[in-house]
Amino acid sequence: MGILQKDRHGTRALKPPIPVPDVWTERIRADQDTDDEAASIAETQLMGRLRSQSVDLATRVDLPWLEQSRLLKEAAASLGGLQRLSEVSSATLGYLRQVAIPMFVECFFLPSDVVVRRQVIPVIKSLSALDPSCVDNVLQANLLAFIGAQDQHRELESFHSADARIASEFYERQSVSQRAQALEVLAGIPQGFPVIRRFVSDVLA
């Protein structure tokens, strides 16, 4: 399959890394809410890890896929820790809504490889457990941008974190078959199926 890449498990076919839009860094810089006084020690530690993992994904644009994959697994572990807490602070929810949820949902739509997309699913599931409404809205907005239908749907305009800053120029580079594969994978997870069903219902209405 062409170029090969070595990791600690052996030799694997090289996967293209997830493209890194500039908007990821912009969102991180715009997130100024650092009031964590109500957060527990465990939550503060988990959020410190998640912020570090998000920054690495957003700023280290030369990372190969294997390094991005490691960061995605670590982010899933951090989010899993947050899920196990009895509650999370408003600062944590703000960071998830403004930075983490848009970034990791876009991590699903941005790659051209289906294996890479599947790697993001555990992160999306963990985010949905923490804020299902926000994940649903961001999935909907990105789906519309991904298939080029955002101008025909009001959902995109009504969601403040998923406006014209969605990296649609990356989506436009994908082939019809790559987009079809993405929709098939999305339809196979509980968080994605209602989004696709809602879109189909709108089209047929």
mmCIF file of C-alpha atoms in Angstrom:
data_model
loop_
_atom_site.group_PDB
_atom_site.id
_atom_site.type_symbol
_atom_site.label_atom_id
_atom_site.label_comp_id
_atom_site.label_asym_id
_atom_site.label_seq_id
_atom_site.Cartn_x
_atom_site.Cartn_y
_atom_site.Cartn_z
ATOM 1 C CA MET A 1 0.000 0.000 0.000
ATOM 2 C CA GLY A 2 2.841 2.379 -0.623
ATOM 3 C CA ILE A 3 4.725 4.115 2.166
ATOM 4 C CA LEU A 4 4.885 2.221 5.448
ATOM 5 C CA GLN A 5 5.267 3.540 8.953
ATOM 6 C CA LYS A 6 6.716 1.746 11.974
ATOM 7 C CA ASP A 7 5.158 1.903 15.419
ATOM 8 C CA ARG A 8 5.667 -0.179 18.546
ATOM 9 C CA HIS A 9 3.234 -2.800 17.283
ATOM 10 C CA GLY A 10 5.087 -3.344 14.020
ATOM 11 C CA THR A 11 4.777 -2.011 10.497
ATOM 12 C CA ARG A 12 1.502 -0.508 9.287
ATOM 13 C CA ALA A 13 0.336 1.121 6.105
ATOM 14 C CA LEU A 14 0.681 4.877 6.468
ATOM 15 C CA LYS A 15 -2.576 6.752 6.948
ATOM 16 C CA PRO A 16 -2.835 10.413 5.963
ATOM 17 C CA PRO A 17 -3.049 12.675 9.027
ATOM 18 C CA ILE A 18 -6.172 14.644 9.840
ATOM 19 C CA PRO A 19 -5.945 18.118 8.243
ATOM 20 C CA VAL A 20 -5.601 20.873 10.846
ATOM 21 C CA PRO A 21 -7.763 23.979 10.188
ATOM 22 C CA ASP A 22 -6.629 27.356 11.551
ATOM 23 C CA VAL A 23 -9.987 27.737 13.302
ATOM 24 C CA TRP A 24 -8.953 25.178 15.943
ATOM 25 C CA THR A 25 -6.242 27.488 17.248
ATOM 26 C CA GLU A 26 -8.591 30.467 17.003
ATOM 27 C CA ARG A 27 -11.177 28.730 19.196
ATOM 28 C CA ILE A 28 -8.565 27.809 21.791
ATOM 29 C CA ARG A 29 -7.320 31.403 21.949
ATOM 30 C CA ALA A 30 -10.872 32.710 22.211
ATOM 31 C CA ASP A 31 -11.638 30.483 25.176
ATOM 32 C CA GLN A 32 -10.896 32.841 28.056
ATOM 33 C CA ASP A 33 -13.010 31.177 30.748
ATOM 34 C CA THR A 34 -10.482 29.963 33.294
ATOM 35 C CA ASP A 35 -12.724 30.164 36.375
ATOM 36 C CA ASP A 36 -12.287 26.636 37.714
ATOM 37 C CA GLU A 37 -12.904 27.450 41.386
ATOM 38 C CA ALA A 38 -15.958 25.193 41.511
ATOM 39 C CA ALA A 39 -14.114 22.270 39.900
ATOM 40 C CA SER A 40 -12.846 19.326 41.913
ATOM 41 C CA ILE A 41 -9.191 18.354 41.934
ATOM 42 C CA ALA A 42 -9.973 15.368 39.716
ATOM 43 C CA GLU A 43 -11.853 17.549 37.220
ATOM 44 C CA THR A 44 -9.047 20.110 37.133
ATOM 45 C CA GLN A 45 -6.498 17.394 36.389
ATOM 46 C CA LEU A 46 -8.634 15.799 33.673
ATOM 47 C CA MET A 47 -9.308 19.163 32.040
ATOM 48 C CA GLY A 48 -5.603 19.986 32.125
ATOM 49 C CA ARG A 49 -4.935 16.819 30.139
ATOM 50 C CA LEU A 50 -7.778 17.455 27.702
ATOM 51 C CA ARG A 51 -6.637 21.029 27.077
ATOM 52 C CA SER A 52 -3.078 19.819 26.439
ATOM 53 C CA GLN A 53 -4.295 17.138 24.043
ATOM 54 C CA SER A 54 -6.486 19.647 22.187
ATOM 55 C CA VAL A 55 -3.626 22.147 21.893
ATOM 56 C CA ASP A 56 -1.280 19.467 20.542
ATOM 57 C CA LEU A 57 -3.809 18.474 17.877
ATOM 58 C CA ALA A 58 -4.471 22.105 16.924
ATOM 59 C CA THR A 59 -0.912 23.438 16.862
ATOM 60 C CA ARG A 60 1.349 20.532 15.899
ATOM 61 C CA VAL A 61 0.348 20.550 12.238
ATOM 62 C CA ASP A 62 3.207 18.267 11.201
ATOM 63 C CA LEU A 63 2.120 15.355 13.399
ATOM 64 C CA PRO A 64 1.869 12.002 11.565
ATOM 65 C CA TRP A 65 -1.335 10.001 11.886
ATOM 66 C CA LEU A 66 0.065 7.633 14.521
ATOM 67 C CA GLU A 67 0.747 10.587 16.845
ATOM 68 C CA GLN A 68 -2.694 12.047 16.171
ATOM 69 C CA SER A 69 -4.191 8.626 16.900
ATOM 70 C CA ARG A 70 -2.400 8.532 20.244
ATOM 71 C CA LEU A 71 -3.779 11.979 21.134
ATOM 72 C CA LEU A 72 -7.313 10.901 20.193
ATOM 73 C CA LYS A 73 -7.065 7.848 22.457
ATOM 74 C CA GLU A 74 -5.738 9.989 25.301
ATOM 75 C CA ALA A 75 -8.546 12.522 24.776
ATOM 76 C CA ALA A 76 -11.108 9.702 24.920
ATOM 77 C CA ALA A 77 -9.571 8.587 28.230
ATOM 78 C CA SER A 78 -9.720 12.142 29.640
ATOM 79 C CA LEU A 79 -13.352 12.502 28.602
ATOM 80 C CA GLY A 80 -14.130 9.096 30.075
ATOM 81 C CA GLY A 81 -12.760 10.361 33.376
ATOM 82 C CA LEU A 82 -15.007 13.416 33.190
ATOM 83 C CA GLN A 83 -17.992 11.141 32.541
ATOM 84 C CA ARG A 84 -17.349 9.312 35.786
ATOM 85 C CA LEU A 85 -17.538 12.486 37.865
ATOM 86 C CA SER A 86 -20.829 13.251 39.599
ATOM 87 C CA GLU A 87 -20.899 16.684 37.950
ATOM 88 C CA VAL A 88 -18.681 19.027 35.955
ATOM 89 C CA SER A 89 -18.239 22.787 36.288
ATOM 90 C CA SER A 90 -19.630 25.444 33.974
ATOM 91 C CA ALA A 91 -16.059 26.211 32.873
ATOM 92 C CA THR A 92 -15.627 22.616 31.697
ATOM 93 C CA LEU A 93 -18.931 22.686 29.823
ATOM 94 C CA GLY A 94 -17.917 25.986 28.233
ATOM 95 C CA TYR A 95 -14.639 24.523 27.013
ATOM 96 C CA LEU A 96 -16.378 21.450 25.633
ATOM 97 C CA ARG A 97 -18.897 23.568 23.733
ATOM 98 C CA GLN A 98 -16.498 26.171 22.374
ATOM 99 C CA VAL A 99 -13.400 24.079 21.697
ATOM 100 C CA ALA A 100 -13.538 20.317 22.214
ATOM 101 C CA ILE A 101 -16.858 19.372 20.630
ATOM 102 C CA PRO A 102 -16.372 21.398 17.411
ATOM 103 C CA MET A 103 -12.769 20.169 17.078
ATOM 104 C CA PHE A 104 -13.396 16.464 17.599
ATOM 105 C CA VAL A 105 -16.554 16.384 15.481
ATOM 106 C CA GLU A 106 -14.554 18.000 12.678
ATOM 107 C CA CYS A 107 -11.894 15.325 13.256
ATOM 108 C CA PHE A 108 -14.532 12.862 12.025
ATOM 109 C CA PHE A 109 -15.396 14.771 8.854
ATOM 110 C CA LEU A 110 -11.941 16.069 7.901
ATOM 111 C CA PRO A 111 -10.060 12.801 7.113
ATOM 112 C CA SER A 112 -10.383 11.081 3.754
ATOM 113 C CA ASP A 113 -9.724 7.622 5.240
ATOM 114 C CA VAL A 114 -12.538 5.607 6.822
ATOM 115 C CA VAL A 115 -10.202 3.957 9.359
ATOM 116 C CA VAL A 116 -9.154 7.378 10.601
ATOM 117 C CA ARG A 117 -12.804 8.427 10.926
ATOM 118 C CA ARG A 118 -13.600 5.377 13.053
ATOM 119 C CA GLN A 119 -10.802 6.308 15.459
ATOM 120 C CA VAL A 120 -12.732 9.475 16.366
ATOM 121 C CA ILE A 121 -15.994 7.692 17.271
ATOM 122 C CA PRO A 122 -15.094 6.916 20.934
ATOM 123 C CA VAL A 123 -14.306 10.609 21.477
ATOM 124 C CA ILE A 124 -17.647 11.682 19.986
ATOM 125 C CA LYS A 125 -19.514 9.156 22.146
ATOM 126 C CA SER A 126 -17.810 10.450 25.296
ATOM 127 C CA LEU A 127 -18.554 14.065 24.368
ATOM 128 C CA SER A 128 -22.184 13.162 23.717
ATOM 129 C CA ALA A 129 -22.474 11.624 27.185
ATOM 130 C CA LEU A 130 -21.364 14.971 28.644
ATOM 131 C CA ASP A 131 -23.391 17.316 26.389
ATOM 132 C CA PRO A 132 -25.668 15.436 23.959
ATOM 133 C CA SER A 133 -27.509 18.509 22.662
ATOM 134 C CA CYS A 134 -24.314 20.334 21.692
ATOM 135 C CA VAL A 135 -22.840 17.265 19.983
ATOM 136 C CA ASP A 136 -26.076 16.780 18.042
ATOM 137 C CA ASN A 137 -26.052 20.410 16.878
ATOM 138 C CA VAL A 138 -22.396 20.323 15.820
ATOM 139 C CA LEU A 139 -22.839 17.008 13.997
ATOM 140 C CA GLN A 140 -25.840 18.483 12.163
ATOM 141 C CA ALA A 141 -24.004 21.656 11.172
ATOM 142 C CA ASN A 142 -20.929 19.776 9.963
ATOM 143 C CA LEU A 143 -23.021 17.247 8.068
ATOM 144 C CA LEU A 144 -24.710 20.068 6.148
ATOM 145 C CA ALA A 145 -21.343 21.670 5.358
ATOM 146 C CA PHE A 146 -19.874 18.276 4.453
ATOM 147 C CA ILE A 147 -22.499 17.569 1.799
ATOM 148 C CA GLY A 148 -22.706 21.187 0.659
ATOM 149 C CA ALA A 149 -26.284 21.788 1.864
ATOM 150 C CA GLN A 150 -25.705 24.411 4.551
ATOM 151 C CA ASP A 151 -27.338 27.214 2.562
ATOM 152 C CA GLN A 152 -30.663 25.341 2.494
ATOM 153 C CA HIS A 153 -30.928 24.630 6.219
ATOM 154 C CA ARG A 154 -31.560 26.978 9.132
ATOM 155 C CA GLU A 155 -29.871 24.686 11.675
ATOM 156 C CA LEU A 156 -26.432 25.834 10.572
ATOM 157 C CA GLU A 157 -27.289 29.496 11.015
ATOM 158 C CA SER A 158 -28.850 29.016 14.448
ATOM 159 C CA PHE A 159 -25.843 27.299 16.040
ATOM 160 C CA HIS A 160 -23.311 29.870 17.197
ATOM 161 C CA SER A 161 -20.258 27.558 17.270
ATOM 162 C CA ALA A 162 -20.854 26.078 13.832
ATOM 163 C CA ASP A 163 -21.090 29.044 11.523
ATOM 164 C CA ALA A 164 -19.005 29.993 8.500
ATOM 165 C CA ARG A 165 -15.877 29.060 10.464
ATOM 166 C CA ILE A 166 -16.445 25.384 9.652
ATOM 167 C CA ALA A 167 -13.545 24.297 7.466
ATOM 168 C CA SER A 168 -15.714 23.539 4.451
ATOM 169 C CA GLU A 169 -12.779 24.045 2.083
ATOM 170 C CA PHE A 170 -11.346 20.780 3.430
ATOM 171 C CA TYR A 171 -14.668 19.014 2.932
ATOM 172 C CA GLU A 172 -14.833 20.136 -0.682
ATOM 173 C CA ARG A 173 -11.649 18.184 -1.489
ATOM 174 C CA GLN A 174 -13.238 14.824 -0.733
ATOM 175 C CA SER A 175 -14.639 12.569 -3.426
ATOM 176 C CA VAL A 176 -18.224 11.358 -3.600
ATOM 177 C CA SER A 177 -17.160 7.884 -2.445
ATOM 178 C CA GLN A 178 -15.269 9.310 0.543
ATOM 179 C CA ARG A 179 -18.315 11.321 1.565
ATOM 180 C CA ALA A 180 -20.552 8.277 1.164
ATOM 181 C CA GLN A 181 -18.233 6.248 3.400
ATOM 182 C CA ALA A 182 -18.362 8.980 6.046
ATOM 183 C CA LEU A 183 -22.174 9.025 6.015
ATOM 184 C CA GLU A 184 -22.276 5.235 6.281
ATOM 185 C CA VAL A 185 -20.007 5.285 9.340
ATOM 186 C CA LEU A 186 -21.978 8.163 10.887
ATOM 187 C CA ALA A 187 -25.276 6.332 10.402
ATOM 188 C CA GLY A 188 -23.857 3.359 12.279
ATOM 189 C CA ILE A 189 -23.457 5.149 15.625
ATOM 190 C CA PRO A 190 -26.258 6.257 17.984
ATOM 191 C CA GLN A 191 -25.127 9.887 17.873
ATOM 192 C CA GLY A 192 -25.056 10.021 14.075
ATOM 193 C CA PHE A 193 -28.136 8.120 12.930
ATOM 194 C CA PRO A 194 -30.700 10.695 14.178
ATOM 195 C CA VAL A 195 -28.743 13.474 12.458
ATOM 196 C CA ILE A 196 -28.852 11.703 9.102
ATOM 197 C CA ARG A 197 -32.497 10.682 9.562
ATOM 198 C CA ARG A 198 -33.435 14.282 10.329
ATOM 199 C CA PHE A 199 -31.652 15.498 7.200
ATOM 200 C CA VAL A 200 -33.348 12.879 4.994
ATOM 201 C CA SER A 201 -36.724 13.771 6.493
ATOM 202 C CA ASP A 202 -36.131 17.445 5.676
ATOM 203 C CA VAL A 203 -35.235 16.594 2.085
ATOM 204 C CA LEU A 204 -38.290 14.371 1.571
ATOM 205 C CA ALA A 205 -40.700 16.730 3.347
#
